[in-house]
CSV table of C-alpha atoms in Angstrom, one decimal:
chain,number,residue,atom,x,y,z
A,486,MET,CA,74.1,125.4,14.7
A,487,LYS,CA,76.6,123.6,16.8
A,488,GLU,CA,77.0,126.5,19.1
A,489,LEU,CA,73.1,126.7,19.0
A,490,LEU,CA,73.1,122.9,20.2
A,491,ARG,CA,75.8,123.3,23.0
A,492,LYS,CA,74.2,126.1,24.6
A,493,THR,CA,70.8,124.0,24.4
A,494,LEU,CA,72.2,121.2,25.9
A,495,CYS,CA,74.1,123.5,28.9
A,496,VAL,CA,70.6,124.9,29.6
A,497,LEU,CA,68.8,121.7,29.7
A,498,ALA,CA,71.6,120.4,32.0
A,499,GLY,CA,71.3,123.4,34.1
A,500,ALA,CA,67.4,122.9,34.3
A,501,MET,CA,68.2,119.2,35.3
A,502,LEU,CA,70.6,120.1,38.0
A,503,LEU,CA,67.9,122.7,39.2
A,504,LEU,CA,64.9,120.4,39.0
A,505,GLY,CA,67.2,117.5,40.9
A,506,SER,CA,68.3,120.1,43.9
A,507,VAL,CA,64.6,120.8,43.9
A,508,SER,CA,63.4,117.2,44.1
A,509,VAL,CA,66.0,116.4,46.9
A,510,GLN,CA,64.8,119.3,48.8
A,511,ALA,CA,61.1,118.3,48.3
A,512,SER,CA,62.5,114.7,49.2
A,513,GLU,CA,63.3,116.1,52.6
A,514,THR,CA,60.4,118.4,53.3
A,515,PRO,CA,58.7,117.1,56.5
A,516,GLU,CA,55.1,116.0,55.2
A,517,LYS,CA,53.9,117.3,58.7
A,518,VAL,CA,55.2,120.4,60.1
A,519,THR,CA,53.5,120.1,63.8
A,520,VAL,CA,54.8,117.3,66.5
A,521,ILE,CA,53.0,117.0,69.6
A,522,TYR,CA,55.1,116.0,72.2
A,523,GLY,CA,54.5,114.4,75.5
A,524,GLY,CA,56.8,115.7,78.2
A,525,SER,CA,57.3,117.1,82.1
A,526,SER,CA,59.5,119.1,84.2
A,527,TRP,CA,61.9,115.6,84.6
A,528,LEU,CA,65.3,116.1,83.1
A,529,GLY,CA,64.9,113.7,80.0
A,530,HIS,CA,62.3,116.1,78.5
A,531,TYR,CA,65.2,119.0,78.9
A,532,PRO,CA,66.3,118.7,75.3
A,533,ALA,CA,62.7,118.8,73.6
A,534,TRP,CA,62.0,122.1,75.8
A,535,VAL,CA,65.3,123.7,74.9
A,536,GLY,CA,64.8,122.7,71.1
A,537,ILE,CA,61.4,124.4,71.5
A,538,GLU,CA,62.6,127.4,73.1
A,539,LYS,CA,65.8,128.2,71.1
A,540,GLY,CA,64.2,127.7,68.1
A,541,LEU,CA,65.9,124.5,66.7
A,542,PHE,CA,62.9,122.6,65.7
A,543,GLN,CA,62.0,125.5,63.6
A,544,LYS,CA,65.0,125.7,61.5
A,545,HIS,CA,64.1,122.2,60.5
A,546,GLY,CA,60.7,123.1,59.4
A,547,LEU,CA,58.7,121.9,62.6
A,548,GLY,CA,56.6,123.2,65.0
A,549,VAL,CA,56.6,121.2,68.4
A,550,LEU,CA,54.4,121.6,70.9
A,551,PHE,CA,55.2,120.5,74.4
A,552,GLN,CA,52.1,118.7,76.6
A,553,ASN,CA,52.7,118.0,80.2
A,554,PHE,CA,52.3,114.5,82.0
A,555,TYR,CA,53.1,113.9,85.8
A,556,ALA,CA,53.9,110.2,85.0
A,557,SER,CA,55.4,108.2,82.0
A,558,SER,CA,52.4,106.0,82.0
A,559,GLY,CA,50.0,108.5,81.3
A,560,ARG,CA,52.3,110.0,78.5
A,561,MET,CA,52.6,106.6,77.3
A,562,GLY,CA,49.0,105.9,77.0
A,563,SER,CA,48.1,109.0,75.3
A,564,LEU,CA,51.2,108.0,73.0
A,565,VAL,CA,49.4,104.5,71.9
A,566,ALA,CA,46.1,106.1,72.0
A,567,GLY,CA,47.4,108.5,69.1
A,568,ASP,CA,47.3,111.9,71.2
A,569,LEU,CA,50.8,112.3,70.9
A,570,ASP,CA,53.7,112.0,68.2
A,571,VAL,CA,56.7,111.5,70.2
A,572,ALA,CA,57.6,111.7,73.7
A,573,ALA,CA,60.4,110.8,76.0
A,574,THR,CA,59.5,108.0,78.9
A,575,GLY,CA,60.7,106.5,81.8
A,576,SER,CA,61.8,103.1,80.4
A,577,ILE,CA,59.7,100.8,82.8
A,578,SER,CA,56.3,102.4,81.4
A,579,ALA,CA,57.8,101.5,77.8
A,580,ILE,CA,58.8,97.9,78.8
A,581,ALA,CA,55.0,97.4,80.6
A,582,LEU,CA,53.4,98.2,77.5
A,583,MET,CA,55.9,96.1,75.7
A,584,ALA,CA,55.0,93.0,78.0
A,585,ALA,CA,51.4,93.8,77.2
A,586,GLY,CA,51.9,93.1,73.7
A,587,SER,CA,51.4,96.6,72.6
A,588,LYS,CA,52.8,97.5,69.2
A,589,GLY,CA,51.4,101.2,68.8
A,590,PHE,CA,55.0,102.8,69.6
A,591,MET,CA,58.7,102.5,68.6
A,592,ALA,CA,62.1,103.4,70.5
A,593,PHE,CA,64.6,105.0,69.0
A,594,ALA,CA,67.2,106.7,71.3
A,595,THR,CA,68.1,107.6,74.7
A,596,PRO,CA,68.8,110.9,75.9
A,597,ASP,CA,70.7,111.1,78.8
A,598,SER,CA,72.3,108.6,82.0
A,599,TYR,CA,71.6,110.1,85.3
A,600,ALA,CA,71.9,109.0,88.8
A,601,THR,CA,72.4,111.3,91.5
A,602,VAL,CA,68.9,113.3,90.8
A,603,GLU,CA,66.6,110.4,92.1
A,604,GLY,CA,66.2,108.6,95.3
A,605,ILE,CA,65.1,108.0,98.4
A,606,ILE,CA,64.5,111.1,101.1
A,607,ALA,CA,64.2,110.1,104.4
A,608,ASN,CA,63.3,112.7,107.6
A,609,ASP,CA,65.6,113.0,110.6
A,610,ASN,CA,64.5,109.8,112.6
A,611,ILE,CA,65.5,107.4,109.9
A,612,LYS,CA,69.2,107.1,109.6
A,613,THR,CA,69.7,103.8,107.6
A,614,ILE,CA,67.7,101.7,105.4
A,615,ALA,CA,66.9,99.3,108.3
A,616,ASP,CA,65.5,102.3,110.0
A,617,LEU,CA,62.6,101.9,107.4
A,618,LYS,CA,61.0,99.1,109.4
A,619,GLY,CA,57.5,100.3,110.8
A,620,LYS,CA,57.7,103.6,108.4
A,621,ARG,CA,55.4,104.7,105.8
A,622,ILE,CA,57.4,105.6,102.5
A,623,ALA,CA,55.8,106.6,99.4
A,624,ALA,CA,56.4,106.2,95.7
A,625,PRO,CA,55.1,106.2,92.5
A,626,PHE,CA,53.9,102.8,91.6
A,627,ALA,CA,55.3,101.5,88.3
A,628,SER,CA,57.8,104.0,88.3
A,629,SER,CA,61.5,104.1,88.5
A,630,ALA,CA,61.2,105.6,92.1
A,631,HIS,CA,59.3,102.3,93.0
A,632,VAL,CA,61.7,100.2,91.1
A,633,LEU,CA,64.5,101.6,93.2
A,634,VAL,CA,62.6,101.4,96.7
A,635,LEU,CA,61.8,97.5,95.8
A,636,ASP,CA,65.1,96.9,95.0
A,637,ILE,CA,66.9,98.6,97.9
A,638,LEU,CA,64.7,96.8,100.5
A,639,GLU,CA,65.4,93.3,98.9
A,640,GLN,CA,69.5,94.4,99.3
A,641,HIS,CA,68.5,95.1,102.9
A,642,GLY,CA,66.2,91.9,103.8
A,643,LEU,CA,63.1,94.0,104.1
A,644,ASP,CA,59.6,92.8,102.8
A,645,PRO,CA,57.7,95.9,101.3
A,646,GLU,CA,54.5,93.6,102.2
A,647,LYS,CA,55.5,93.2,105.8
A,648,ASP,CA,57.8,95.2,107.5
A,649,LEU,CA,56.8,98.7,106.2
A,650,THR,CA,53.9,100.7,104.7
A,651,LEU,CA,54.6,101.5,100.9
A,652,LEU,CA,51.8,104.1,99.4
A,653,ASN,CA,51.4,105.2,96.1
A,654,LEU,CA,51.9,108.9,96.1
A,655,LYS,CA,52.7,111.4,93.1
A,656,VAL,CA,55.9,113.3,93.0
A,657,ASN,CA,54.6,116.6,93.3
A,658,GLU,CA,52.4,115.5,96.6
A,659,MET,CA,55.6,114.4,98.3
A,660,PRO,CA,56.6,117.6,99.6
A,661,ALA,CA,53.5,118.6,101.4
A,662,ALA,CA,52.9,114.5,102.6
A,663,MET,CA,56.7,114.9,104.2
A,664,GLY,CA,55.7,118.2,105.4
A,665,SER,CA,52.9,117.2,107.3
A,666,GLY,CA,54.5,113.9,108.8
A,667,GLU,CA,51.5,111.9,106.6
A,668,ILE,CA,54.8,109.8,105.3
A,669,ASP,CA,58.3,109.1,106.7
A,670,ALA,CA,60.3,109.0,103.8
A,671,CYS,CA,59.9,109.0,99.8
A,672,ALA,CA,61.5,108.2,96.3
A,673,ALA,CA,61.3,110.8,94.0
A,674,TRP,CA,63.2,112.6,90.9
A,675,THR,CA,64.0,116.0,90.1
A,676,PRO,CA,63.0,118.3,90.3
A,677,HIS,CA,60.9,117.5,93.2
A,678,PHE,CA,63.5,115.5,94.7
A,679,ASN,CA,65.5,119.1,95.0
A,680,LYS,CA,62.9,120.8,96.5
A,681,LEU,CA,62.5,117.5,99.0
A,682,LEU,CA,66.3,117.9,100.1
A,683,ASP,CA,65.7,121.5,100.5
A,684,MET,CA,63.1,121.1,103.3
A,685,PRO,CA,64.3,121.3,106.9
A,686,GLY,CA,64.7,117.9,108.6
A,687,ASN,CA,65.1,116.1,105.3
A,688,HIS,CA,68.2,114.2,103.8
A,689,LEU,CA,69.3,111.7,101.3
A,690,LEU,CA,69.1,108.3,102.4
A,691,VAL,CA,70.2,106.5,99.1
A,692,ASP,CA,70.2,107.5,95.4
A,693,ASP,CA,70.2,105.7,91.9
A,694,THR,CA,73.9,104.5,92.4
A,695,GLU,CA,72.8,102.0,94.9
A,696,PHE,CA,70.5,100.6,92.5
A,697,SER,CA,71.7,96.8,92.1
A,698,LEU,CA,72.0,96.7,88.0
A,699,TYR,CA,73.6,100.4,88.6
A,700,LYS,CA,76.6,98.6,90.5
A,701,LYS,CA,76.9,95.9,87.7
A,702,TYR,CA,76.2,97.8,84.3
A,703,LYS,CA,75.9,101.3,85.0
A,704,LEU,CA,72.1,101.0,84.3
A,705,GLY,CA,69.5,103.2,86.3
A,706,PRO,CA,66.2,101.8,87.4
A,707,GLY,CA,64.3,103.5,84.8
A,708,PRO,CA,66.6,105.1,82.0
A,709,ASP,CA,64.9,107.5,79.7
A,710,LEU,CA,63.7,106.3,76.3
A,711,LEU,CA,62.6,108.6,73.4
A,712,VAL,CA,59.7,106.8,71.7
A,713,VAL,CA,57.7,107.5,68.5
A,714,ARG,CA,53.8,106.3,67.6
A,715,LYS,CA,54.4,103.9,65.1
A,716,GLU,CA,51.8,104.8,62.5
A,717,PHE,CA,53.0,108.5,62.8
A,718,ALA,CA,56.9,107.1,62.0
A,719,GLN,CA,55.5,105.0,59.0
A,720,LYS,CA,53.4,108.2,57.5
A,721,PHE,CA,55.6,111.0,58.7
A,722,PRO,CA,59.2,109.8,57.9
A,723,ASN,CA,60.9,113.2,57.0
A,724,THR,CA,58.6,114.9,60.0
A,725,CYS,CA,60.5,112.4,62.2
A,726,LYS,CA,64.1,112.9,60.7
A,727,ALA,CA,63.7,116.8,60.9
A,728,PHE,CA,62.9,116.2,64.8
A,729,VAL,CA,65.5,114.1,65.4
A,730,LYS,CA,68.1,116.7,64.0
A,731,GLY,CA,66.4,119.4,66.2
A,732,TYR,CA,66.3,117.4,69.1
A,733,PHE,CA,69.8,116.3,69.1
A,734,GLU,CA,71.1,120.1,68.7
A,735,ALA,CA,69.6,120.8,71.6
A,736,VAL,CA,71.3,117.8,73.3
A,737,ASP,CA,74.7,119.4,71.8
A,738,MET,CA,73.7,123.0,73.3
A,739,LEU,CA,73.0,121.4,76.7
A,740,ILE,CA,76.2,119.8,76.5
A,741,ASN,CA,78.1,122.9,74.9
A,742,ASP,CA,76.4,125.9,76.6
A,743,PRO,CA,74.6,124.7,79.9
A,744,GLU,CA,74.1,128.3,81.1
A,745,GLU,CA,72.0,129.2,78.1
A,746,SER,CA,70.1,126.2,78.4
A,747,ALA,CA,69.4,126.9,81.8
A,748,LYS,CA,68.1,130.3,81.3
A,749,VAL,CA,65.0,128.7,79.4
A,750,LEU,CA,64.8,125.2,81.7
A,751,VAL,CA,63.7,127.6,84.7
A,752,LYS,CA,60.6,128.3,83.1
A,753,LEU,CA,59.9,124.5,82.6
A,754,THR,CA,61.3,123.4,86.2
A,755,ASN,CA,60.4,126.5,88.3
A,756,LEU,CA,63.8,125.9,90.0
A,757,SER,CA,66.2,128.9,91.0
A,758,MET,CA,69.1,129.1,88.1
A,759,GLU,CA,71.8,128.1,90.9
A,760,ASP,CA,69.5,124.8,91.3
A,761,GLN,CA,69.2,124.4,87.5
A,762,MET,CA,72.6,124.4,86.9
A,763,THR,CA,73.5,122.0,89.7
A,764,VAL,CA,70.9,119.7,88.3
A,765,LEU,CA,72.4,119.9,84.6
A,766,GLN,CA,75.8,119.2,86.1
A,767,ASP,CA,74.6,115.7,87.6
A,768,ILE,CA,73.4,114.7,84.2
A,769,SER,CA,75.4,113.1,81.0
A,770,TRP,CA,74.1,113.7,77.8
A,771,ILE,CA,74.3,111.4,74.9
A,772,PRO,CA,75.1,113.1,71.7
A,773,GLY,CA,73.5,111.8,68.2
A,774,GLN,CA,76.7,110.4,66.9
A,775,GLU,CA,77.1,107.7,70.0
A,776,GLN,CA,73.4,106.7,69.5
A,777,ARG,CA,73.9,103.9,67.3
A,778,ALA,CA,76.4,102.1,69.2
A,779,LEU,CA,73.8,102.1,72.0
A,780,MET,CA,70.8,101.2,70.4
A,781,VAL,CA,71.9,99.1,67.2
A,782,ASP,CA,75.3,97.9,66.8
A,783,PRO,CA,76.3,96.5,69.4
A,784,GLY,CA,73.3,97.9,71.2
A,785,ASP,CA,74.5,98.2,74.8
A,786,PHE,CA,71.4,100.4,75.6
A,787,VAL,CA,69.0,97.9,74.5
A,788,THR,CA,71.1,94.6,76.3
A,789,GLY,CA,70.7,96.6,79.6
A,790,MET,CA,66.9,97.3,78.6
A,791,GLN,CA,66.4,93.5,78.2
A,792,GLN,CA,68.0,92.8,81.8
A,793,LEU,CA,65.7,95.6,83.4
A,794,ALA,CA,62.5,93.6,81.9
A,795,GLU,CA,64.0,90.5,83.7
A,796,PHE,CA,64.4,92.3,86.8
A,797,LEU,CA,60.8,93.4,86.5
A,798,VAL,CA,59.5,89.9,86.1
A,799,LYS,CA,61.7,89.1,89.1
A,800,HIS,CA,59.8,91.8,91.4
A,801,LYS,CA,56.4,91.1,90.0
A,802,GLN,CA,56.1,94.3,88.2
A,803,ILE,CA,55.2,92.4,85.1
A,804,ASP,CA,54.2,89.0,83.8
A,805,ASN,CA,56.8,88.4,81.3
A,806,ALA,CA,60.1,89.9,79.8
A,807,PRO,CA,59.5,91.1,76.1
A,808,ALA,CA,62.0,91.1,73.2
A,809,VAL,CA,62.9,94.7,73.5
A,810,GLN,CA,64.8,94.3,70.1
A,811,GLU,CA,62.0,94.1,68.4
A,812,TRP,CA,60.7,97.6,69.4
A,813,ILE,CA,63.4,99.8,68.2
A,814,VAL,CA,63.0,101.4,64.9
A,815,GLU,CA,66.5,101.7,63.5
A,816,SER,CA,65.5,104.4,60.6
A,817,MET,CA,65.0,106.8,63.2
A,818,VAL,CA,68.2,106.3,65.2
A,819,PRO,CA,70.6,109.2,64.4
């Protein structure tokens, strides 16, 4: 009788362990298996693209749909409107929405650091910043490139409203405008940055290393930021965790195997394999294990974002500096 009881208890204990295991697995199962991601050919979206192409999200039970946008402002508008779930964005667009009081999104990581794949490109007649006086220079307004232009002009005592003509132009329209002579210089980011530099007669005037906050804090004019729609994060926490795992496995792949990553990235950027490898060499990827120090404790990146917000107020790009810390969702930080 005792032996029968012992066997019964063993069977029950085994069943309980099995149920516990199933329960844990079930608790980690993504509530929603499809994530809509807002991207572009900009380097800040490389991890999402690599994750999709190499099946890294799929490992965690997710299908990720990559939707292209020309500018961060349009991408952020779609995110807040509920058409996207997760996105990477230039932080200026995010700060502008924060300043406007939008609470429809949260931020949880920064994927990269770059400084030499964005800058001002000029034709042969412009040798120095002072030579921009009286010329036509283009930048996508309300972007990191626009902020770079305003900062560089201020550093050199030029007034963008009096000393030159500053035009609002999309980066993909700049090669044609430079080629036709419609503009004399432009501020752009990769991959169009590389294409503009490859055009005869063009040369690099300055890059992000000349940005005033970069000189002081190593902070570019528009560092990349990963954001999530707030309602999505609240309703689907397991889906968000699975996305973060797949995303930062892709970051690890970009760090450890750039050549394999480049093979799939050329489909996104249309760069040659050689140019793609060159761009990858100019990027410092930030792995998942470093994110908590940047975003939460001590949160140096968030502190830098706050300084950038105050810089934007000074240059009349936004009316007030939001408290950036209020938009950080710590539960999603790796």
